[in-house]
Amino acid sequence: MNFMTFKLTRPVEFEGETYKELQLDFDAMTGRDVVATKREFEQRNPLLQKSVIAMDTDFAACFAARAAKVPVGLLDHVSAPDYIGITQAAINFLLFSGLLSAEFQEMKKAREAVVEEMAKQTSTEASGTSAS
């Protein structure tokens, strides 16, 4: 079961509400939640190069906020130890759910496509020089 109550080390006031704990319900998440979280993460970090999102703490914060049904901005105001604990719980869920291996497969395919394209260019350049 991937549900946990995370008790904050100190209450956080955010947008008129006081939070003392977060209910992280990863089991209730759907594919749509993952896609929406990824979009939100990319909007919040437009200049970030593509990374392995399963291990990115910013993505994990977005994912955890969605699992807890709270605004992601709330996590900007929790203590550092709480932020680390919350994001680590999300990262652990993502890693054990197979997101990391899916990302590695995607990266491997992209790398293979680049290597293939480079080989074609090298072949084309080599045949062009031997024709001179």
Tab-separated table of N, CA and C in Angstrom:
chain	number	residue	atom	x	y	z
A	1	MET	N	0.835	-1.169	0.000
A	1	MET	CA	0.000	0.000	0.000
A	1	MET	C	0.886	1.242	0.000
A	2	ASN	N	0.583	2.187	-0.858
A	2	ASN	CA	1.385	3.391	-0.997
A	2	ASN	C	0.616	4.617	-0.515
A	3	PHE	N	0.264	4.578	0.756
A	3	PHE	CA	-0.417	5.689	1.410
A	3	PHE	C	0.351	5.970	2.686
A	4	MET	N	0.626	7.231	2.935
A	4	MET	CA	1.313	7.557	4.177
A	4	MET	C	0.865	8.919	4.675
A	5	THR	N	0.873	9.065	5.970
A	5	THR	CA	0.630	10.358	6.597
A	5	THR	C	1.988	10.895	6.990
A	6	PHE	N	2.337	12.048	6.424
A	6	PHE	CA	3.624	12.658	6.723
A	6	PHE	C	3.372	13.827	7.670
A	7	LYS	N	3.823	13.695	8.908
A	7	LYS	CA	3.648	14.743	9.908
A	7	LYS	C	4.766	15.775	9.742
A	8	LEU	N	4.374	17.021	9.532
A	8	LEU	CA	5.344	18.098	9.366
A	8	LEU	C	5.997	18.415	10.714
A	9	THR	N	7.265	18.794	10.696
A	9	THR	CA	7.969	19.098	11.940
A	9	THR	C	7.412	20.356	12.592
A	10	ARG	N	6.855	21.245	11.783
A	10	ARG	CA	6.161	22.418	12.313
A	10	ARG	C	5.031	22.773	11.353
A	11	PRO	N	3.933	23.289	11.876
A	11	PRO	CA	2.803	23.656	11.016
A	11	PRO	C	3.209	24.708	9.989
A	12	VAL	N	2.570	24.638	8.826
A	12	VAL	CA	2.847	25.597	7.752
A	12	VAL	C	1.544	26.299	7.385
A	13	GLU	N	1.584	27.630	7.373
A	13	GLU	CA	0.441	28.430	6.927
A	13	GLU	C	0.635	28.704	5.447
A	14	PHE	N	-0.384	28.372	4.649
A	14	PHE	CA	-0.287	28.593	3.210
A	14	PHE	C	-1.679	28.854	2.662
A	15	GLU	N	-1.808	29.962	1.963
A	15	GLU	CA	-3.069	30.353	1.338
A	15	GLU	C	-4.256	30.232	2.289
A	16	GLY	N	-4.066	30.743	3.517
A	16	GLY	CA	-5.157	30.782	4.482
A	16	GLY	C	-5.428	29.486	5.216
A	17	GLU	N	-4.659	28.454	4.973
A	17	GLU	CA	-4.851	27.181	5.669
A	17	GLU	C	-3.592	26.830	6.454
A	18	THR	N	-3.781	26.105	7.527
A	18	THR	CA	-2.654	25.612	8.317
A	18	THR	C	-2.535	24.116	8.089
A	19	TYR	N	-1.344	23.694	7.722
A	19	TYR	CA	-1.078	22.275	7.460
A	19	TYR	C	-0.158	21.735	8.549
A	20	LYS	N	-0.570	20.623	9.165
A	20	LYS	CA	0.249	19.957	10.172
A	20	LYS	C	0.768	18.620	9.668
A	21	GLU	N	0.089	18.099	8.653
A	21	GLU	CA	0.476	16.825	8.056
A	21	GLU	C	-0.041	16.780	6.628
A	22	LEU	N	0.537	15.881	5.861
A	22	LEU	CA	0.088	15.660	4.487
A	22	LEU	C	-0.265	14.189	4.333
A	23	GLN	N	-1.374	13.933	3.670
A	23	GLN	CA	-1.807	12.570	3.373
A	23	GLN	C	-1.339	12.246	1.951
A	24	LEU	N	-0.260	11.512	1.821
A	24	LEU	CA	0.282	11.154	0.506
A	24	LEU	C	-0.354	9.842	0.056
A	25	ASP	N	-1.263	9.935	-0.892
A	25	ASP	CA	-1.975	8.747	-1.368
A	25	ASP	C	-1.538	8.420	-2.799
A	26	PHE	N	-0.389	7.783	-2.912
A	26	PHE	CA	0.151	7.443	-4.227
A	26	PHE	C	-0.705	6.390	-4.927
A	27	ASP	N	-1.370	5.520	-4.159
A	27	ASP	CA	-2.224	4.498	-4.762
A	27	ASP	C	-3.393	5.099	-5.534
A	28	ALA	N	-3.834	6.270	-5.132
A	28	ALA	CA	-4.982	6.900	-5.792
A	28	ALA	C	-4.583	7.597	-7.091
A	29	MET	N	-3.293	7.716	-7.343
A	29	MET	CA	-2.812	8.406	-8.544
A	29	MET	C	-3.134	7.580	-9.787
A	30	THR	N	-3.413	8.292	-10.892
A	30	THR	CA	-3.694	7.639	-12.177
A	30	THR	C	-2.653	8.085	-13.200
A	31	GLY	N	-2.721	7.482	-14.364
A	31	GLY	CA	-1.839	7.905	-15.454
A	31	GLY	C	-2.025	9.381	-15.776
A	32	ARG	N	-3.263	9.840	-15.726
A	32	ARG	CA	-3.526	11.269	-15.978
A	32	ARG	C	-2.803	12.143	-14.962
A	33	ASP	N	-2.744	11.685	-13.713
A	33	ASP	CA	-2.030	12.447	-12.688
A	33	ASP	C	-0.547	12.544	-13.014
A	34	VAL	N	0.025	11.452	-13.493
A	34	VAL	CA	1.449	11.450	-13.840
A	34	VAL	C	1.694	12.419	-14.998
A	35	VAL	N	0.866	12.356	-16.031
A	35	VAL	CA	1.015	13.240	-17.193
A	35	VAL	C	0.825	14.695	-16.773
A	36	ALA	N	-0.193	14.970	-15.974
A	36	ALA	CA	-0.448	16.338	-15.522
A	36	ALA	C	0.707	16.847	-14.656
A	37	THR	N	1.248	15.980	-13.826
A	37	THR	CA	2.382	16.362	-12.983
A	37	THR	C	3.595	16.686	-13.843
A	38	LYS	N	3.824	15.870	-14.868
A	38	LYS	CA	4.975	16.116	-15.749
A	38	LYS	C	4.810	17.454	-16.465
A	39	ARG	N	3.601	17.757	-16.942
A	39	ARG	CA	3.354	19.044	-17.599
A	39	ARG	C	3.589	20.199	-16.638
A	40	GLU	N	3.055	20.066	-15.422
A	40	GLU	CA	3.231	21.124	-14.420
A	40	GLU	C	4.713	21.316	-14.104
A	41	PHE	N	5.433	20.223	-13.958
A	41	PHE	CA	6.864	20.273	-13.683
A	41	PHE	C	7.593	20.996	-14.806
A	42	GLU	N	7.269	20.670	-16.053
A	42	GLU	CA	7.931	21.304	-17.193
A	42	GLU	C	7.582	22.785	-17.290
A	43	GLN	N	6.355	23.157	-16.917
A	43	GLN	CA	5.972	24.570	-16.923
A	43	GLN	C	6.714	25.340	-15.834
A	44	ARG	N	6.899	24.719	-14.688
A	44	ARG	CA	7.621	25.372	-13.583
A	44	ARG	C	9.121	25.443	-13.851
A	45	ASN	N	9.633	24.591	-14.726
A	45	ASN	CA	11.075	24.495	-14.996
A	45	ASN	C	11.344	24.493	-16.501
A	46	PRO	N	10.967	25.566	-17.224
A	46	PRO	CA	11.060	25.539	-18.690
A	46	PRO	C	12.491	25.447	-19.235
A	47	LEU	N	13.468	25.889	-18.489
A	47	LEU	CA	14.841	25.873	-18.983
A	47	LEU	C	15.620	24.635	-18.560
A	48	LEU	N	14.981	23.799	-17.776
A	48	LEU	CA	15.639	22.595	-17.294
A	48	LEU	C	15.826	21.604	-18.431
A	49	GLN	N	17.046	21.097	-18.551
A	49	GLN	CA	17.288	20.075	-19.568
A	49	GLN	C	16.597	18.796	-19.149
A	50	LYS	N	16.246	17.990	-20.146
A	50	LYS	CA	15.571	16.715	-19.859
A	50	LYS	C	16.446	15.903	-18.910
A	51	SER	N	15.841	15.455	-17.834
A	51	SER	CA	16.570	14.663	-16.852
A	51	SER	C	15.754	13.415	-16.542
A	52	VAL	N	16.296	12.606	-15.701
A	52	VAL	CA	15.574	11.432	-15.249
A	52	VAL	C	14.609	11.924	-14.179
A	53	ILE	N	13.337	12.123	-14.566
A	53	ILE	CA	12.398	12.768	-13.649
A	53	ILE	C	12.106	11.933	-12.417
A	54	ALA	N	12.281	10.635	-12.502
A	54	ALA	CA	11.999	9.786	-11.343
A	54	ALA	C	12.916	10.118	-10.171
A	55	MET	N	14.039	10.759	-10.437
A	55	MET	CA	14.975	11.096	-9.367
A	55	MET	C	15.117	12.609	-9.178
A	56	ASP	N	14.270	13.390	-9.817
A	56	ASP	CA	14.345	14.838	-9.715
A	56	ASP	C	13.474	15.308	-8.549
A	57	THR	N	14.067	16.015	-7.582
A	57	THR	CA	13.300	16.419	-6.407
A	57	THR	C	12.205	17.430	-6.750
A	58	ASP	N	12.412	18.277	-7.751
A	58	ASP	CA	11.355	19.213	-8.149
A	58	ASP	C	10.149	18.456	-8.706
A	59	PHE	N	10.410	17.450	-9.546
A	59	PHE	CA	9.312	16.629	-10.058
A	59	PHE	C	8.650	15.870	-8.909
A	60	ALA	N	9.463	15.337	-8.010
A	60	ALA	CA	8.922	14.592	-6.875
A	60	ALA	C	8.029	15.489	-6.015
A	61	ALA	N	8.400	16.760	-5.869
A	61	ALA	CA	7.574	17.701	-5.104
A	61	ALA	C	6.225	17.897	-5.790
A	62	CYS	N	6.235	18.073	-7.103
A	62	CYS	CA	4.979	18.212	-7.857
A	62	CYS	C	4.124	16.956	-7.705
A	63	PHE	N	4.771	15.808	-7.789
A	63	PHE	CA	4.071	14.522	-7.707
A	63	PHE	C	3.483	14.321	-6.312
A	64	ALA	N	4.272	14.630	-5.276
A	64	ALA	CA	3.802	14.466	-3.905
A	64	ALA	C	2.648	15.418	-3.605
A	65	ALA	N	2.754	16.652	-4.098
A	65	ALA	CA	1.673	17.621	-3.879
A	65	ALA	C	0.372	17.119	-4.502
A	66	ARG	N	0.471	16.559	-5.700
A	66	ARG	CA	-0.726	16.031	-6.360
A	66	ARG	C	-1.274	14.835	-5.567
A	67	ALA	N	-0.393	13.993	-5.059
A	67	ALA	CA	-0.846	12.838	-4.265
A	67	ALA	C	-1.525	13.288	-2.975
A	68	ALA	N	-1.060	14.410	-2.427
A	68	ALA	CA	-1.629	14.927	-1.180
A	68	ALA	C	-2.802	15.873	-1.433
A	69	LYS	N	-3.044	16.175	-2.720
A	69	LYS	CA	-4.124	17.103	-3.096
A	69	LYS	C	-3.942	18.468	-2.447
A	70	VAL	N	-2.698	18.964	-2.506
A	70	VAL	CA	-2.377	20.302	-2.004
A	70	VAL	C	-1.637	21.058	-3.110
A	71	PRO	N	-1.638	22.392	-3.050
A	71	PRO	CA	-0.876	23.152	-4.050
A	71	PRO	C	0.620	22.870	-3.913
A	72	VAL	N	1.293	22.733	-5.029
A	72	VAL	CA	2.728	22.429	-4.983
A	72	VAL	C	3.496	23.548	-4.293
A	73	GLY	N	2.986	24.777	-4.360
A	73	GLY	CA	3.638	25.895	-3.689
A	73	GLY	C	3.742	25.708	-2.186
A	74	LEU	N	2.854	24.915	-1.613
A	74	LEU	CA	2.923	24.635	-0.176
A	74	LEU	C	4.274	24.033	0.182
A	75	LEU	N	4.776	23.155	-0.654
A	75	LEU	CA	6.029	22.470	-0.337
A	75	LEU	C	7.225	23.417	-0.332
A	76	ASP	N	7.078	24.576	-0.960
A	76	ASP	CA	8.141	25.584	-0.905
A	76	ASP	C	8.281	26.161	0.498
A	77	HIS	N	7.276	25.960	1.346
A	77	HIS	CA	7.256	26.572	2.671
A	77	HIS	C	7.474	25.582	3.818
A	78	VAL	N	7.560	24.304	3.525
A	78	VAL	CA	7.826	23.336	4.598
A	78	VAL	C	9.319	23.380	4.925
A	79	SER	N	9.683	22.864	6.092
A	79	SER	CA	11.095	22.846	6.481
A	79	SER	C	11.895	21.972	5.514
A	80	ALA	N	13.181	22.214	5.465
A	80	ALA	CA	14.052	21.429	4.578
A	80	ALA	C	13.966	19.932	4.879
A	81	PRO	N	14.031	19.528	6.164
A	81	PRO	CA	13.908	18.081	6.436
A	81	PRO	C	12.567	17.507	5.960
A	82	ASP	N	11.489	18.285	6.121
A	82	ASP	CA	10.185	17.813	5.650
A	82	ASP	C	10.174	17.709	4.130
A	83	TYR	N	10.718	18.726	3.465
A	83	TYR	CA	10.762	18.719	1.996
A	83	TYR	C	11.521	17.485	1.502
A	84	ILE	N	12.649	17.222	2.130
A	84	ILE	CA	13.465	16.069	1.728
A	84	ILE	C	12.704	14.763	1.984
A	85	GLY	N	12.060	14.657	3.128
A	85	GLY	CA	11.307	13.438	3.446
A	85	GLY	C	10.136	13.220	2.505
A	86	ILE	N	9.413	14.295	2.195
A	86	ILE	CA	8.252	14.195	1.297
A	86	ILE	C	8.695	13.833	-0.111
A	87	THR	N	9.721	14.521	-0.600
A	87	THR	CA	10.165	14.234	-1.968
A	87	THR	C	10.810	12.852	-2.051
A	88	GLN	N	11.488	12.429	-0.990
A	88	GLN	CA	12.089	11.089	-1.016
A	88	GLN	C	11.015	10.013	-1.056
A	89	ALA	N	9.903	10.239	-0.353
A	89	ALA	CA	8.791	9.276	-0.404
A	89	ALA	C	8.261	9.171	-1.832
A	90	ALA	N	8.138	10.310	-2.512
A	90	ALA	CA	7.665	10.298	-3.900
A	90	ALA	C	8.676	9.617	-4.815
A	91	ILE	N	9.952	9.918	-4.629
A	91	ILE	CA	10.998	9.301	-5.448
A	91	ILE	C	11.004	7.787	-5.248
A	92	ASN	N	10.902	7.353	-4.007
A	92	ASN	CA	10.868	5.907	-3.736
A	92	ASN	C	9.692	5.255	-4.452
A	93	PHE	N	8.535	5.884	-4.385
A	93	PHE	CA	7.363	5.345	-5.077
A	93	PHE	C	7.635	5.259	-6.579
A	94	LEU	N	8.175	6.323	-7.158
A	94	LEU	CA	8.430	6.337	-8.603
A	94	LEU	C	9.446	5.265	-8.998
A	95	LEU	N	10.499	5.137	-8.216
A	95	LEU	CA	11.537	4.143	-8.539
A	95	LEU	C	11.000	2.726	-8.441
A	96	PHE	N	10.258	2.442	-7.396
A	96	PHE	CA	9.752	1.089	-7.212
A	96	PHE	C	8.565	0.781	-8.120
A	97	SER	N	7.998	1.812	-8.724
A	97	SER	CA	6.879	1.615	-9.653
A	97	SER	C	7.352	1.416	-11.081
A	98	GLY	N	8.640	1.545	-11.321
A	98	GLY	CA	9.169	1.275	-12.646
A	98	GLY	C	9.340	2.476	-13.547
A	99	LEU	N	9.084	3.692	-13.052
A	99	LEU	CA	9.248	4.866	-13.904
A	99	LEU	C	10.693	5.024	-14.343
A	100	LEU	N	11.629	4.753	-13.444
A	100	LEU	CA	13.034	4.905	-13.781
A	100	LEU	C	13.426	3.988	-14.931
A	101	SER	N	13.019	2.722	-14.900
A	101	SER	CA	13.410	1.803	-15.974
A	101	SER	C	12.756	2.211	-17.290
A	102	ALA	N	11.524	2.733	-17.235
A	102	ALA	CA	10.865	3.208	-18.453
A	102	ALA	C	11.617	4.397	-19.039
A	103	GLU	N	12.081	5.300	-18.177
A	103	GLU	CA	12.847	6.451	-18.661
A	103	GLU	C	14.171	6.000	-19.273
A	104	PHE	N	14.847	5.036	-18.645
A	104	PHE	CA	16.105	4.560	-19.187
A	104	PHE	C	15.906	3.915	-20.557
A	105	GLN	N	14.805	3.193	-20.736
A	105	GLN	CA	14.516	2.602	-22.040
A	105	GLN	C	14.322	3.694	-23.088
A	106	GLU	N	13.610	4.762	-22.711
A	106	GLU	CA	13.386	5.887	-23.621
A	106	GLU	C	14.712	6.566	-23.973
A	107	MET	N	15.566	6.758	-22.966
A	107	MET	CA	16.867	7.381	-23.204
A	107	MET	C	17.742	6.489	-24.086
A	108	LYS	N	17.672	5.182	-23.863
A	108	LYS	CA	18.468	4.234	-24.648
A	108	LYS	C	18.049	4.290	-26.120
A	109	LYS	N	16.741	4.330	-26.383
A	109	LYS	CA	16.246	4.421	-27.761
A	109	LYS	C	16.708	5.726	-28.414
A	110	ALA	N	16.643	6.816	-27.676
A	110	ALA	CA	17.077	8.109	-28.218
A	110	ALA	C	18.573	8.082	-28.535
A	111	ARG	N	19.356	7.474	-27.649
A	111	ARG	CA	20.806	7.376	-27.874
A	111	ARG	C	21.093	6.529	-29.118
A	112	GLU	N	20.391	5.408	-29.236
A	112	GLU	CA	20.587	4.538	-30.397
A	112	GLU	C	20.243	5.270	-31.696
A	113	ALA	N	19.213	6.085	-31.678
A	113	ALA	CA	18.830	6.859	-32.867
A	113	ALA	C	19.918	7.859	-33.226
A	114	VAL	N	20.519	8.493	-32.217
A	114	VAL	CA	21.598	9.460	-32.461
A	114	VAL	C	22.822	8.748	-33.031
A	115	VAL	N	23.182	7.611	-32.447
A	115	VAL	CA	24.337	6.843	-32.923
A	115	VAL	C	24.109	6.400	-34.368
A	116	GLU	N	22.909	5.958	-34.666
A	116	GLU	CA	22.575	5.529	-36.037
A	116	GLU	C	22.693	6.701	-37.012
A	117	GLU	N	22.182	7.857	-36.609
A	117	GLU	CA	22.246	9.049	-37.463
A	117	GLU	C	23.698	9.475	-37.685
A	118	MET	N	24.500	9.407	-36.637
A	118	MET	CA	25.921	9.768	-36.768
A	118	MET	C	26.635	8.790	-37.707
A	119	ALA	N	26.291	7.518	-37.627
A	119	ALA	CA	26.900	6.520	-38.499
A	119	ALA	C	26.527	6.794	-39.956
A	120	LYS	N	25.291	7.180	-40.201
A	120	LYS	CA	24.860	7.519	-41.567
A	120	LYS	C	25.638	8.716	-42.089
A	121	GLN	N	25.794	9.744	-41.237
A	121	GLN	CA	26.529	10.940	-41.660
A	121	GLN	C	27.977	10.619	-41.943
A	122	THR	N	28.586	9.799	-41.103
A	122	THR	CA	29.980	9.401	-41.294
A	122	THR	C	30.129	8.616	-42.587
A	123	SER	N	29.185	7.721	-42.846
A	123	SER	CA	29.207	6.921	-44.065
A	123	SER	C	29.073	7.811	-45.310
A	124	THR	N	28.167	8.773	-45.240
A	124	THR	CA	27.939	9.687	-46.346
A	124	THR	C	29.187	10.535	-46.592
A	125	GLU	N	29.796	11.023	-45.528
A	125	GLU	CA	31.005	11.850	-45.657
A	125	GLU	C	32.147	11.020	-46.203
A	126	ALA	N	32.287	9.759	-45.764
A	126	ALA	CA	33.368	8.895	-46.228
A	126	ALA	C	33.206	8.570	-47.698
A	127	SER	N	31.976	8.324	-48.151
A	127	SER	CA	31.770	8.013	-49.566
A	127	SER	C	31.962	9.259	-50.408
A	128	GLY	N	31.732	10.430	-49.857
A	128	GLY	CA	31.950	11.692	-50.585
A	128	GLY	C	33.417	11.997	-50.763
A	129	THR	N	34.255	11.661	-49.778
A	129	THR	CA	35.682	11.916	-49.894
A	129	THR	C	36.364	10.907	-50.779
A	130	SER	N	35.895	9.690	-50.809
A	130	SER	CA	36.549	8.690	-51.657
A	130	SER	C	36.209	8.905	-53.113
A	131	ALA	N	35.156	9.663	-53.391
A	131	ALA	CA	34.780	9.942	-54.775
A	131	ALA	C	35.631	11.048	-55.368
A	132	SER	N	36.383	11.807	-54.546
A	132	SER	CA	37.176	12.925	-55.053
A	132	SER	C	38.388	12.499	-55.774
